[in-house]
Amino acid sequence: MSPRIVEVRQNVLRKNDELARSLRMRFHASGVFVVSLVSSPGAGKTELLQRTLAEMRVTRRVAALVGDLATDRDAQRLAQSGAPVRQITTGTVCHLDAQMVESALQEWSLDAIDVLFIENVGNLVCPASYDLGEHARVVLMSVTEGEDKPRKYPTIFDTADVALITKIDLAEAVQFNRDEAVASIRSIQPKVPVIEVSCRIPSGISNWLNWLDTRMLQESRGAQFV
Amino acid sequence: MSPRIVEVRQNVLRKNDELARSLRMRFHASGVFVVSLVSSPGAGKTELLQRTLAEMRVTRRVAALVGDLATDRDAQRLAQSGAPVRQITTGTVCHLDAQMVESALQEWSLDAIDVLFIENVGNLVCPASYDLGEHARVVLMSVTEGEDKPRKYPTIFDTADVALITKIDLAEAVQFNRDEAVASIRSIQPKVPVIEVSCRIPSGISNWLNWLDTRMLQESRGAQFV
C-alpha cells in the first residue's frame, strides 16, 4: 500500500475506534450484550443465528443486524425467528463499520434489547480491523474450507473471543482433520475456546449457547446486564 | 465511506488500472496468456490449480503466482506440479493488486511462459475492483457455500469471464440446488459460462481445460500467443 493510503486508512480506523468506544458505552448503559459474527461467505453464520435467535428469545429480548453487499435475504431468514432484524446493505464495502451499526440502530430503543447479534459481511480479512462496539467477536470456519484457514487469515482468528467449527455433519464427507484444524486455530491464539457445531444434525448448539451465557455473565460483573 | 476515503480509493484504483494496462501490454508482447482465480476462502482454487498445472504443463509452459495474507502453503502445494510458482504474501491487505503482480514477476522472463495463473487472496469482495492485467478472470463458488452467493456478492460475478461451481462431489450431501445456483449466477451476468467441477472425483476438469483452450484461441487472434 502507498504511504498515502496507509495514512488515510489509519485515520479511518482511528475514527471508527472512537465511534465504537462510544457505541460500547451506550450498550453498557442500556445493558445490551453485543456479539458479532464473522466468517467466509457461506460458513453458516445466518443458519447458526436463526437457531440462536429462536432458542434465546424464549428467555431474552434478542435482536440482530445483518450485513451484506446486496440483497436482504439474510434479514428475511432471520426475521422468521420473530426477533427484530435489520439488514445493512453495504454496496461495494467489504465490511461493517461502527457508523453503519450506529445508523442501523437509530430507530430502535436499546433499552428494549438484551442481546444484539451483528452478522458481518462474509469476509475473513477486512472485518478484522473494524471494532463495532461488540463485547464478543465470534469467528466461524466450516469443515469444508480446509484446516489451514486460521494460519492464512490470522488477524481475524487472533481477534476472536471464540472459534466455531461449523457444518461438522460434513466432517466425514470432506475428510476433515479435527486435530489439524484445532492446531491451526491455536497456532494463532493458543487459548481461544473452540466449539464444534452443526445446525443440521443438530450438534454442539447447547455448547455454543452455554458459552454465550457464561460470557454474558462475565461481562455483567462489570456492567449493567441481564 | 467518507468522501475523503472515496477520493483516495478512486486514486488508488486509477493508478492500479494504469499499471494493469501496461502489464497487459507486456503479457501480449511476450505471448503470455494470464488467468486470475477468485473465490471465498476454501472454495478450492489451489486444488483446481494443482490439477490444471499438472495437466497443462505437458504441452505448455505454465507458471503461477499465489496470494495469501500469510504462509506459503499454497505455493508449496502448487510447486509439486513442477511448474514455477511464487507466493505473494500480502500481510493485512485483502486482495492482490497490479503492483504486487509486477514485483513478483521481476525475476522471471515472460518469454519463457505461455500461461500464467494468478490465484488471488480468498475474498469475494475486494479483488473485484483490482485489474491485474489478466486476460480472463475465473470466479469459483463451492456447492457448500449456498446457492445465493452470486446475488450477495454481485461485483465479482459480474466481472468474471467464467463461473466454476466446485466440489460437486458434495452436491448431494449438502442438498445443493443446481438450478437455483445457476439462476443466481445468471441473474448477475446472463451469458456467463458455468462449469461444474470436482477435483476429487474428478469431474468436469476437461470442460474447464477446454474452456481455457478456447479462450486462449480467441485471445490469440488479437495478439501473439501460442
CSV table of C-alpha atoms in Angstrom, one decimal:
chain,number,residue,atom,x,y,z
A,1,MET,CA,0.0,0.0,0.0
A,2,SER,CA,1.1,3.5,-0.7
A,3,PRO,CA,2.0,5.7,2.3
A,4,ARG,CA,-0.9,8.0,1.4
A,5,ILE,CA,-3.5,5.2,1.6
A,6,VAL,CA,-1.9,3.8,4.8
A,7,GLU,CA,-2.3,7.2,6.4
A,8,VAL,CA,-5.9,7.7,5.3
A,9,ARG,CA,-6.7,4.1,6.4
A,10,GLN,CA,-5.2,4.7,9.8
A,11,ASN,CA,-7.3,7.8,10.1
A,12,VAL,CA,-10.5,5.9,9.1
A,13,LEU,CA,-9.7,3.2,11.6
A,14,ARG,CA,-9.0,5.7,14.4
A,15,LYS,CA,-12.3,7.4,13.8
A,16,ASN,CA,-14.0,4.0,13.7
A,17,ASP,CA,-12.4,3.0,17.0
A,18,GLU,CA,-13.7,6.3,18.7
A,19,LEU,CA,-17.2,5.7,17.5
A,20,ALA,CA,-17.1,2.0,18.5
A,21,ARG,CA,-16.0,3.1,22.0
A,22,SER,CA,-18.9,5.4,22.3
A,23,LEU,CA,-21.3,2.7,21.0
A,24,ARG,CA,-19.9,0.2,23.6
A,25,MET,CA,-20.6,2.8,26.3
A,26,ARG,CA,-24.2,3.1,25.1
A,27,PHE,CA,-24.6,-0.7,25.0
A,28,HIS,CA,-23.2,-0.9,28.6
A,29,ALA,CA,-25.5,1.9,29.8
A,30,SER,CA,-28.6,0.1,28.3
A,31,GLY,CA,-27.5,-3.3,29.4
A,32,VAL,CA,-27.2,-4.7,25.9
A,33,PHE,CA,-24.8,-7.5,25.3
A,34,VAL,CA,-23.4,-7.4,21.7
A,35,VAL,CA,-22.0,-10.3,19.8
A,36,SER,CA,-20.6,-10.0,16.3
A,37,LEU,CA,-20.2,-13.0,13.9
A,38,VAL,CA,-17.5,-13.1,11.1
A,39,SER,CA,-16.5,-15.8,8.6
A,40,SER,CA,-16.0,-16.6,4.9
A,41,PRO,CA,-19.1,-16.3,2.8
A,42,GLY,CA,-21.2,-19.4,3.3
A,43,ALA,CA,-19.7,-20.7,6.5
A,44,GLY,CA,-23.1,-20.8,8.1
A,45,LYS,CA,-23.4,-17.5,10.1
A,46,THR,CA,-27.1,-17.0,9.2
A,47,GLU,CA,-28.1,-20.5,9.9
A,48,LEU,CA,-26.5,-20.5,13.3
A,49,LEU,CA,-28.0,-17.2,14.1
A,50,GLN,CA,-31.5,-18.4,13.0
A,51,ARG,CA,-31.3,-21.2,15.5
A,52,THR,CA,-29.6,-19.0,18.2
A,53,LEU,CA,-32.4,-16.3,17.9
A,54,ALA,CA,-35.1,-18.9,18.1
A,55,GLU,CA,-33.6,-20.6,21.2
A,56,MET,CA,-32.6,-17.4,23.1
A,57,ARG,CA,-35.7,-15.4,22.5
A,58,VAL,CA,-37.6,-17.7,24.9
A,59,THR,CA,-35.8,-16.1,27.8
A,60,ARG,CA,-34.2,-12.9,26.4
A,61,ARG,CA,-35.1,-10.0,24.2
A,62,VAL,CA,-32.8,-10.6,21.2
A,63,ALA,CA,-32.3,-8.6,18.0
A,64,ALA,CA,-30.0,-8.8,15.0
A,65,LEU,CA,-28.3,-6.6,12.4
A,66,VAL,CA,-27.0,-8.3,9.3
A,67,GLY,CA,-24.6,-7.0,6.7
A,68,ASP,CA,-24.3,-7.9,3.0
A,69,LEU,CA,-23.2,-6.1,-0.1
A,70,ALA,CA,-26.6,-6.7,-1.7
A,71,THR,CA,-30.0,-8.3,-1.0
A,72,ASP,CA,-32.0,-8.6,2.2
A,73,ARG,CA,-32.1,-12.4,2.1
A,74,ASP,CA,-30.4,-12.9,5.4
A,75,ALA,CA,-32.7,-10.4,7.2
A,76,GLN,CA,-35.7,-12.2,5.8
A,77,ARG,CA,-34.3,-15.6,7.0
A,78,LEU,CA,-33.5,-14.2,10.5
A,79,ALA,CA,-36.9,-12.4,10.8
A,80,GLN,CA,-38.6,-15.8,10.7
A,81,SER,CA,-37.5,-16.2,14.3
A,82,GLY,CA,-39.8,-13.3,15.3
A,83,ALA,CA,-36.9,-11.3,16.6
A,84,PRO,CA,-36.4,-7.7,15.4
A,85,VAL,CA,-33.9,-7.8,12.5
A,86,ARG,CA,-32.4,-5.1,10.3
A,87,GLN,CA,-30.4,-5.5,7.1
A,88,ILE,CA,-27.4,-3.3,6.4
A,89,THR,CA,-26.6,-3.2,2.7
A,90,THR,CA,-23.0,-2.1,2.2
A,91,GLY,CA,-23.0,-1.7,-1.6
A,92,THR,CA,-19.3,-2.4,-2.5
A,93,VAL,CA,-18.0,-2.1,1.0
A,94,CYS,CA,-16.4,-5.3,2.2
A,95,HIS,CA,-17.1,-5.0,6.0
A,96,LEU,CA,-19.4,-3.3,8.5
A,97,ASP,CA,-18.2,-0.4,10.5
A,98,ALA,CA,-19.3,1.4,13.7
A,99,GLN,CA,-21.0,4.1,11.7
A,100,MET,CA,-23.2,1.6,9.9
A,101,VAL,CA,-24.1,-0.1,13.1
A,102,GLU,CA,-25.0,3.3,14.8
A,103,SER,CA,-27.2,4.3,11.8
A,104,ALA,CA,-29.0,1.0,11.8
A,105,LEU,CA,-29.8,1.2,15.5
A,106,GLN,CA,-31.3,4.7,15.2
A,107,GLU,CA,-34.9,3.7,15.3
A,108,TRP,CA,-34.5,1.0,17.9
A,109,SER,CA,-34.7,1.6,21.6
A,110,LEU,CA,-31.6,-0.1,23.1
A,111,ASP,CA,-33.5,-0.4,26.4
A,112,ALA,CA,-35.8,-3.0,24.8
A,113,ILE,CA,-32.9,-5.3,23.8
A,114,ASP,CA,-30.9,-7.7,26.0
A,115,VAL,CA,-28.7,-9.3,23.3
A,116,LEU,CA,-27.8,-7.9,19.9
A,117,PHE,CA,-26.2,-10.0,17.3
A,118,ILE,CA,-24.3,-8.4,14.4
A,119,GLU,CA,-23.6,-10.6,11.4
A,120,ASN,CA,-20.8,-9.1,9.3
A,121,VAL,CA,-20.3,-9.3,5.6
A,122,GLY,CA,-18.8,-12.7,4.6
A,123,ASN,CA,-15.1,-11.9,4.5
A,124,LEU,CA,-12.2,-13.3,6.5
A,125,VAL,CA,-10.0,-10.3,6.0
A,126,CYS,CA,-11.4,-6.7,6.3
A,127,PRO,CA,-13.9,-7.1,9.2
A,128,ALA,CA,-11.0,-7.9,11.5
A,129,SER,CA,-9.9,-4.2,11.6
A,130,TYR,CA,-13.2,-2.7,12.4
A,131,ASP,CA,-14.4,-2.5,16.0
A,132,LEU,CA,-18.2,-2.4,16.1
A,133,GLY,CA,-18.5,-1.8,19.8
A,134,GLU,CA,-19.3,-5.5,20.4
A,135,HIS,CA,-18.5,-7.3,23.6
A,136,ALA,CA,-17.6,-10.6,21.9
A,137,ARG,CA,-16.4,-11.5,18.4
A,138,VAL,CA,-17.2,-14.9,17.1
A,139,VAL,CA,-15.3,-16.4,14.1
A,140,LEU,CA,-16.8,-19.3,12.2
A,141,MET,CA,-15.0,-21.7,9.9
A,142,SER,CA,-16.7,-24.6,8.2
A,143,VAL,CA,-15.2,-28.1,7.8
A,144,THR,CA,-15.4,-27.7,4.1
A,145,GLU,CA,-13.0,-24.7,3.9
A,146,GLY,CA,-9.8,-26.6,4.8
A,147,GLU,CA,-8.0,-26.9,8.1
A,148,ASP,CA,-5.3,-24.2,7.2
A,149,LYS,CA,-7.6,-21.2,7.1
A,150,PRO,CA,-6.7,-19.8,10.5
A,151,ARG,CA,-3.0,-19.7,9.5
A,152,LYS,CA,-3.8,-18.0,6.3
A,153,TYR,CA,-6.2,-15.4,7.8
A,154,PRO,CA,-4.5,-14.9,11.2
A,155,THR,CA,-5.9,-11.4,12.2
A,156,ILE,CA,-9.5,-12.5,12.3
A,157,PHE,CA,-8.7,-15.6,14.4
A,158,ASP,CA,-6.4,-13.6,16.6
A,159,THR,CA,-9.1,-11.1,17.5
A,160,ALA,CA,-11.9,-13.6,18.1
A,161,ASP,CA,-13.3,-14.5,21.5
A,162,VAL,CA,-14.4,-17.9,20.4
A,163,ALA,CA,-13.9,-20.0,17.2
A,164,LEU,CA,-16.8,-22.1,16.0
A,165,ILE,CA,-16.1,-25.0,13.6
A,166,THR,CA,-19.4,-25.3,11.6
A,167,LYS,CA,-21.0,-28.0,9.4
A,168,ILE,CA,-19.4,-30.8,11.4
A,169,ASP,CA,-22.1,-33.1,9.9
A,170,LEU,CA,-20.0,-32.9,6.7
A,171,ALA,CA,-16.7,-33.7,8.5
A,172,GLU,CA,-16.5,-37.3,7.2
A,173,ALA,CA,-17.6,-36.4,3.7
A,174,VAL,CA,-14.7,-33.9,3.4
A,175,GLN,CA,-12.2,-36.0,5.4
A,176,PHE,CA,-11.9,-33.1,7.9
A,177,ASN,CA,-8.9,-33.4,10.2
A,178,ARG,CA,-10.1,-32.1,13.5
A,179,ASP,CA,-6.7,-32.1,15.2
A,180,GLU,CA,-5.1,-30.2,12.4
A,181,ALA,CA,-7.9,-27.6,12.4
A,182,VAL,CA,-7.7,-27.0,16.2
A,183,ALA,CA,-3.8,-26.8,16.0
A,184,SER,CA,-4.2,-24.3,13.2
A,185,ILE,CA,-6.6,-22.1,15.3
A,186,ARG,CA,-4.4,-22.5,18.4
A,187,SER,CA,-1.2,-21.6,16.5
A,188,ILE,CA,-2.8,-18.1,16.1
A,189,GLN,CA,-4.5,-17.8,19.5
A,190,PRO,CA,-3.4,-20.6,22.0
A,191,LYS,CA,-6.2,-20.3,24.5
A,192,VAL,CA,-9.2,-19.4,22.4
A,193,PRO,CA,-12.2,-21.7,23.0
A,194,VAL,CA,-13.1,-23.9,20.1
A,195,ILE,CA,-16.7,-25.2,19.7
A,196,GLU,CA,-17.9,-27.6,17.0
A,197,VAL,CA,-21.4,-27.2,15.8
A,198,SER,CA,-23.8,-28.4,13.2
A,199,CYS,CA,-27.2,-26.8,12.7
A,200,ARG,CA,-28.4,-29.6,10.5
A,201,ILE,CA,-27.9,-32.6,12.8
A,202,PRO,CA,-28.1,-30.5,15.2
A,203,SER,CA,-25.0,-30.8,17.4
A,204,GLY,CA,-23.0,-28.6,19.7
A,205,ILE,CA,-25.7,-25.9,19.8
A,206,SER,CA,-26.0,-26.1,23.6
A,207,ASN,CA,-22.2,-25.7,24.0
A,208,TRP,CA,-22.5,-22.6,22.0
A,209,LEU,CA,-25.4,-21.2,24.0
A,210,ASN,CA,-23.6,-22.1,27.2
A,211,TRP,CA,-20.5,-20.2,26.0
A,212,LEU,CA,-22.7,-17.2,25.3
A,213,ASP,CA,-24.4,-17.4,28.8
A,214,THR,CA,-21.0,-17.6,30.5
A,215,ARG,CA,-19.6,-14.7,28.5
A,216,MET,CA,-22.6,-12.6,29.3
A,217,LEU,CA,-22.3,-13.4,33.0
A,218,GLN,CA,-18.6,-12.4,32.9
A,219,GLU,CA,-19.5,-9.1,31.2
A,220,SER,CA,-22.3,-8.3,33.6
A,221,ARG,CA,-19.9,-8.3,36.5
A,222,GLY,CA,-18.5,-5.1,35.1
A,223,ALA,CA,-21.7,-3.5,33.8
A,224,GLN,CA,-25.5,-3.4,33.9
A,225,PHE,CA,-26.6,-6.6,32.2
A,226,VAL,CA,-29.4,-9.0,32.5
B,1,MET,CA,-17.5,5.7,3.3
B,2,SER,CA,-16.2,9.2,3.9
B,3,PRO,CA,-15.7,11.5,0.8
B,4,ARG,CA,-12.0,11.5,1.7
B,5,ILE,CA,-11.5,7.8,1.6
B,6,VAL,CA,-13.7,7.5,-1.6
B,7,GLU,CA,-11.4,10.0,-3.3
B,8,VAL,CA,-8.2,8.3,-2.2
B,9,ARG,CA,-9.6,4.9,-3.1
B,10,GLN,CA,-10.5,6.1,-6.6
B,11,ASN,CA,-7.0,7.5,-7.0
B,12,VAL,CA,-5.5,4.1,-5.9
B,13,LEU,CA,-7.8,2.2,-8.4
B,14,ARG,CA,-6.9,4.6,-11.2
B,15,LYS,CA,-3.2,4.0,-10.7
B,16,ASN,CA,-3.8,0.3,-10.4
B,17,ASP,CA,-5.7,0.4,-13.7
B,18,GLU,CA,-2.8,2.2,-15.4
B,19,LEU,CA,-0.3,-0.3,-14.2
B,20,ALA,CA,-2.6,-3.2,-15.1
B,21,ARG,CA,-2.9,-1.9,-18.7
B,22,SER,CA,0.9,-1.7,-19.0
B,23,LEU,CA,1.2,-5.2,-17.6
B,24,ARG,CA,-1.4,-6.5,-20.1
B,25,MET,CA,0.7,-4.9,-22.9
B,26,ARG,CA,3.8,-6.7,-21.7
B,27,PHE,CA,1.9,-10.0,-21.5
B,28,HIS,CA,0.7,-9.5,-25.0
B,29,ALA,CA,4.1,-8.7,-26.3
B,30,SER,CA,5.6,-11.8,-24.7
B,31,GLY,CA,2.6,-14.0,-25.7
B,32,VAL,CA,1.7,-14.9,-22.2
B,33,PHE,CA,-2.0,-15.7,-21.5
B,34,VAL,CA,-2.9,-14.7,-18.0
B,35,VAL,CA,-5.8,-16.1,-16.0
B,36,SER,CA,-6.8,-15.0,-12.5
B,37,LEU,CA,-8.8,-17.0,-10.0
B,38,VAL,CA,-11.0,-15.5,-7.3
B,39,SER,CA,-13.3,-17.1,-4.7
B,40,SER,CA,-14.2,-17.3,-1.0
B,41,PRO,CA,-11.5,-18.8,1.2
B,42,GLY,CA,-11.6,-22.6,0.8
B,43,ALA,CA,-13.6,-22.8,-2.4
B,44,GLY,CA,-10.9,-24.9,-4.0
B,45,LYS,CA,-8.8,-22.5,-6.0
B,46,THR,CA,-5.5,-24.2,-5.1
B,47,GLU,CA,-6.7,-27.7,-5.6
B,48,LEU,CA,-8.1,-26.8,-9.1
B,49,LEU,CA,-4.9,-25.1,-9.9
B,50,GLN,CA,-2.7,-28.0,-8.8
B,51,ARG,CA,-4.6,-30.2,-11.3
B,52,THR,CA,-4.6,-27.6,-14.0
B,53,LEU,CA,-0.9,-27.0,-13.8
B,54,ALA,CA,-0.2,-30.8,-13.9
B,55,GLU,CA,-2.4,-31.3,-16.9
B,56,MET,CA,-1.4,-28.2,-18.9
B,57,ARG,CA,2.3,-28.4,-18.4
B,58,VAL,CA,2.5,-31.4,-20.7
B,59,THR,CA,2.0,-29.2,-23.7
B,60,ARG,CA,2.5,-25.6,-22.4
B,61,ARG,CA,5.0,-23.7,-20.2
B,62,VAL,CA,2.8,-22.8,-17.2
B,63,ALA,CA,3.6,-20.7,-14.1
B,64,ALA,CA,1.6,-19.4,-11.1
B,65,LEU,CA,1.5,-16.6,-8.6
B,66,VAL,CA,-0.5,-17.2,-5.5
B,67,GLY,CA,-1.7,-14.6,-3.0
B,68,ASP,CA,-2.3,-15.0,0.7
B,69,LEU,CA,-2.2,-12.8,3.8
B,70,ALA,CA,0.2,-15.2,5.5
B,71,THR,CA,2.0,-18.6,4.9
B,72,ASP,CA,3.5,-20.0,1.7
B,73,ARG,CA,1.4,-23.2,1.9
B,74,ASP,CA,-0.4,-22.7,-1.4
B,75,ALA,CA,2.9,-22.1,-3.3
B,76,GLN,CA,4.3,-25.3,-1.8
B,77,ARG,CA,1.2,-27.2,-2.9
B,78,LEU,CA,1.4,-25.8,-6.4
B,79,ALA,CA,5.1,-26.2,-6.8
B,80,GLN,CA,4.6,-30.0,-6.5
B,81,SER,CA,3.4,-29.8,-10.1
B,82,GLY,CA,6.9,-28.9,-11.1
B,83,ALA,CA,5.8,-25.5,-12.6
B,84,PRO,CA,7.5,-22.3,-11.4
B,85,VAL,CA,5.4,-20.8,-8.6
B,86,ARG,CA,5.8,-17.7,-6.5
B,87,GLN,CA,3.9,-16.8,-3.3
B,88,ILE,CA,2.8,-13.2,-2.8
B,89,THR,CA,2.3,-12.5,0.9
B,90,THR,CA,0.0,-9.5,1.4
B,91,GLY,CA,0.2,-9.1,5.2
B,92,THR,CA,-3.1,-7.4,6.1
B,93,VAL,CA,-4.1,-6.5,2.5
B,94,CYS,CA,-7.2,-8.2,1.4
B,95,HIS,CA,-6.5,-8.5,-2.4
B,96,LEU,CA,-3.7,-8.6,-4.9
B,97,ASP,CA,-3.0,-5.5,-7.0
B,98,ALA,CA,-1.1,-4.9,-10.2
B,99,GLN,CA,1.9,-3.6,-8.3
B,100,MET,CA,2.3,-6.9,-6.4
B,101,VAL,CA,2.0,-8.9,-9.6
B,102,GLU,CA,4.6,-6.7,-11.3
B,103,SER,CA,7.0,-7.1,-8.4
B,104,ALA,CA,6.5,-10.9,-8.2
B,105,LEU,CA,7.3,-11.2,-11.9
B,106,GLN,CA,10.5,-9.2,-11.8
B,107,GLU,CA,12.9,-12.2,-11.7
B,108,TRP,CA,11.0,-14.2,-14.3
B,109,SER,CA,11.4,-14.0,-18.1
B,110,LEU,CA,7.9,-13.6,-19.5
B,111,ASP,CA,9.2,-15.1,-22.8
B,112,ALA,CA,9.6,-18.4,-21.0
B,113,ILE,CA,5.9,-18.6,-20.0
B,114,ASP,CA,2.9,-19.5,-22.1
B,115,VAL,CA,0.2,-19.4,-19.5
B,116,LEU,CA,0.4,-17.6,-16.1
B,117,PHE,CA,-2.2,-18.3,-13.4
B,118,ILE,CA,-2.8,-15.8,-10.6
B,119,GLU,CA,-4.6,-17.1,-7.6
B,120,ASN,CA,-6.0,-14.2,-5.6
B,121,VAL,CA,-6.5,-13.9,-1.8
B,122,GLY,CA,-9.6,-15.8,-0.8
B,123,ASN,CA,-12.2,-12.9,-0.7
B,124,LEU,CA,-15.4,-12.4,-2.7
B,125,VAL,CA,-15.4,-8.7,-2.4
B,126,CYS,CA,-12.2,-6.6,-2.7
B,127,PRO,CA,-10.4,-8.5,-5.5
B,128,ALA,CA,-13.3,-7.5,-7.8
B,129,SER,CA,-12.0,-3.9,-8.1
B,130,TYR,CA,-8.4,-4.6,-8.9
B,131,ASP,CA,-7.4,-5.3,-12.5
B,132,LEU,CA,-4.2,-7.5,-12.5
B,133,GLY,CA,-3.7,-7.2,-16.3
B,134,GLU,CA,-5.2,-10.7,-16.7
B,135,HIS,CA,-7.0,-11.8,-19.9
B,136,ALA,CA,-9.6,-13.9,-18.1
B,137,ARG,CA,-11.0,-13.8,-14.6
B,138,VAL,CA,-12.4,-17.0,-13.2
B,139,VAL,CA,-14.8,-17.0,-10.2
B,140,LEU,CA,-15.3,-20.1,-8.2
B,141,MET,CA,-18.1,-21.0,-5.8
B,142,SER,CA,-18.3,-24.3,-4.0
B,143,VAL,CA,-21.6,-26.2,-3.5
B,144,THR,CA,-21.2,-25.9,0.2
B,145,GLU,CA,-21.4,-22.1,0.3
B,146,GLY,CA,-25.1,-21.8,-0.6
B,147,GLU,CA,-26.8,-21.0,-3.9
B,148,ASP,CA,-27.4,-17.3,-3.1
B,149,LYS,CA,-23.7,-16.1,-3.1
B,150,PRO,CA,-23.7,-14.6,-6.6
B,151,ARG,CA,-26.7,-12.3,-5.6
B,152,LYS,CA,-24.9,-11.3,-2.4
B,153,TYR,CA,-21.5,-10.7,-4.0
B,154,PRO,CA,-22.6,-9.3,-7.4
B,155,THR,CA,-19.5,-7.4,-8.5
B,156,ILE,CA,-17.2,-10.4,-8.6
B,157,PHE,CA,-19.7,-12.5,-10.5
B,158,ASP,CA,-20.4,-9.6,-12.9
B,159,THR,CA,-16.7,-9.2,-13.8
B,160,ALA,CA,-15.9,-12.9,-14.3
B,161,ASP,CA,-15.4,-14.5,-17.7
B,162,VAL,CA,-16.4,-17.9,-16.4
B,163,ALA,CA,-18.0,-19.2,-13.2
B,164,LEU,CA,-16.9,-22.6,-11.8
B,165,ILE,CA,-19.1,-24.5,-9.3
B,166,THR,CA,-16.6,-26.5,-7.3
B,167,LYS,CA,-16.8,-29.6,-5.0
B,168,ILE,CA,-19.8,-31.0,-6.9
B,169,ASP,CA,-18.9,-34.4,-5.4
B,170,LEU,CA,-20.5,-32.9,-2.2
B,171,ALA,CA,-23.7,-31.7,-4.0
B,172,GLU,CA,-25.9,-34.4,-2.6
B,173,ALA,CA,-24.5,-34.2,0.9
B,174,VAL,CA,-25.4,-30.5,1.1
B,175,GLN,CA,-28.6,-30.8,-0.9
B,176,PHE,CA,-27.2,-28.4,-3.5
B,177,ASN,CA,-29.8,-26.9,-5.7
B,178,ARG,CA,-28.1,-26.7,-9.2
B,179,ASP,CA,-30.9,-24.7,-10.9
B,180,GLU,CA,-31.1,-22.2,-8.1
B,181,ALA,CA,-27.3,-21.7,-8.2
B,182,VAL,CA,-27.2,-21.2,-12.0
B,183,ALA,CA,-30.2,-18.8,-11.8
B,184,SER,CA,-28.3,-16.9,-9.1
B,185,ILE,CA,-25.2,-16.6,-11.3
B,186,ARG,CA,-27.2,-15.7,-14.4
B,187,SER,CA,-29.2,-13.1,-12.5
B,188,ILE,CA,-25.9,-11.1,-12.3
B,189,GLN,CA,-24.4,-12.0,-15.7
B,190,PRO,CA,-26.9,-13.7,-18.0
B,191,LYS,CA,-24.5,-15.2,-20.5
B,192,VAL,CA,-21.5,-16.2,-18.4
B,193,PRO,CA,-20.4,-19.8,-18.9
B,194,VAL,CA,-21.0,-22.0,-15.9
B,195,ILE,CA,-18.8,-25.1,-15.5
B,196,GLU,CA,-19.3,-27.7,-12.7
B,197,VAL,CA,-16.1,-29.4,-11.4
B,198,SER,CA,-14.8,-31.7,-8.8
B,199,CYS,CA,-11.1,-32.3,-8.3
B,200,ARG,CA,-11.8,-35.2,-6.0
B,201,ILE,CA,-14.0,-37.5,-8.2
B,202,PRO,CA,-12.6,-35.9,-10.7
B,203,SER,CA,-15.3,-34.4,-12.9
B,204,GLY,CA,-15.7,-31.5,-15.3
B,205,ILE,CA,-11.9,-30.9,-15.5
B,206,SER,CA,-11.8,-31.4,-19.3
B,207,ASN,CA,-14.7,-28.9,-19.7
B,208,TRP,CA,-12.6,-26.4,-17.8
B,209,LEU,CA,-9.5,-27.1,-19.7
B,210,ASN,CA,-11.4,-26.9,-23.0
B,211,TRP,CA,-12.8,-23.5,-21.9
B,212,LEU,CA,-9.3,-22.3,-21.3
B,213,ASP,CA,-8.1,-23.6,-24.7
B,214,THR,CA,-11.0,-21.8,-26.5
B,215,ARG,CA,-10.4,-18.6,-24.6
B,216,MET,CA,-6.7,-18.7,-25.4
B,217,LEU,CA,-7.5,-19.2,-29.1
B,218,GLN,CA,-9.9,-16.3,-29.1
B,219,GLU,CA,-7.3,-14.1,-27.4
B,220,SER,CA,-4.5,-15.2,-29.8
B,221,ARG,CA,-6.5,-13.9,-32.8
B,222,GLY,CA,-5.7,-10.4,-31.5
B,223,ALA,CA,-2.2,-11.0,-30.2
B,224,GLN,CA,1.0,-13.0,-30.2
B,225,PHE,CA,0.0,-16.2,-28.4
B,226,VAL,CA,1.0,-19.9,-28.5
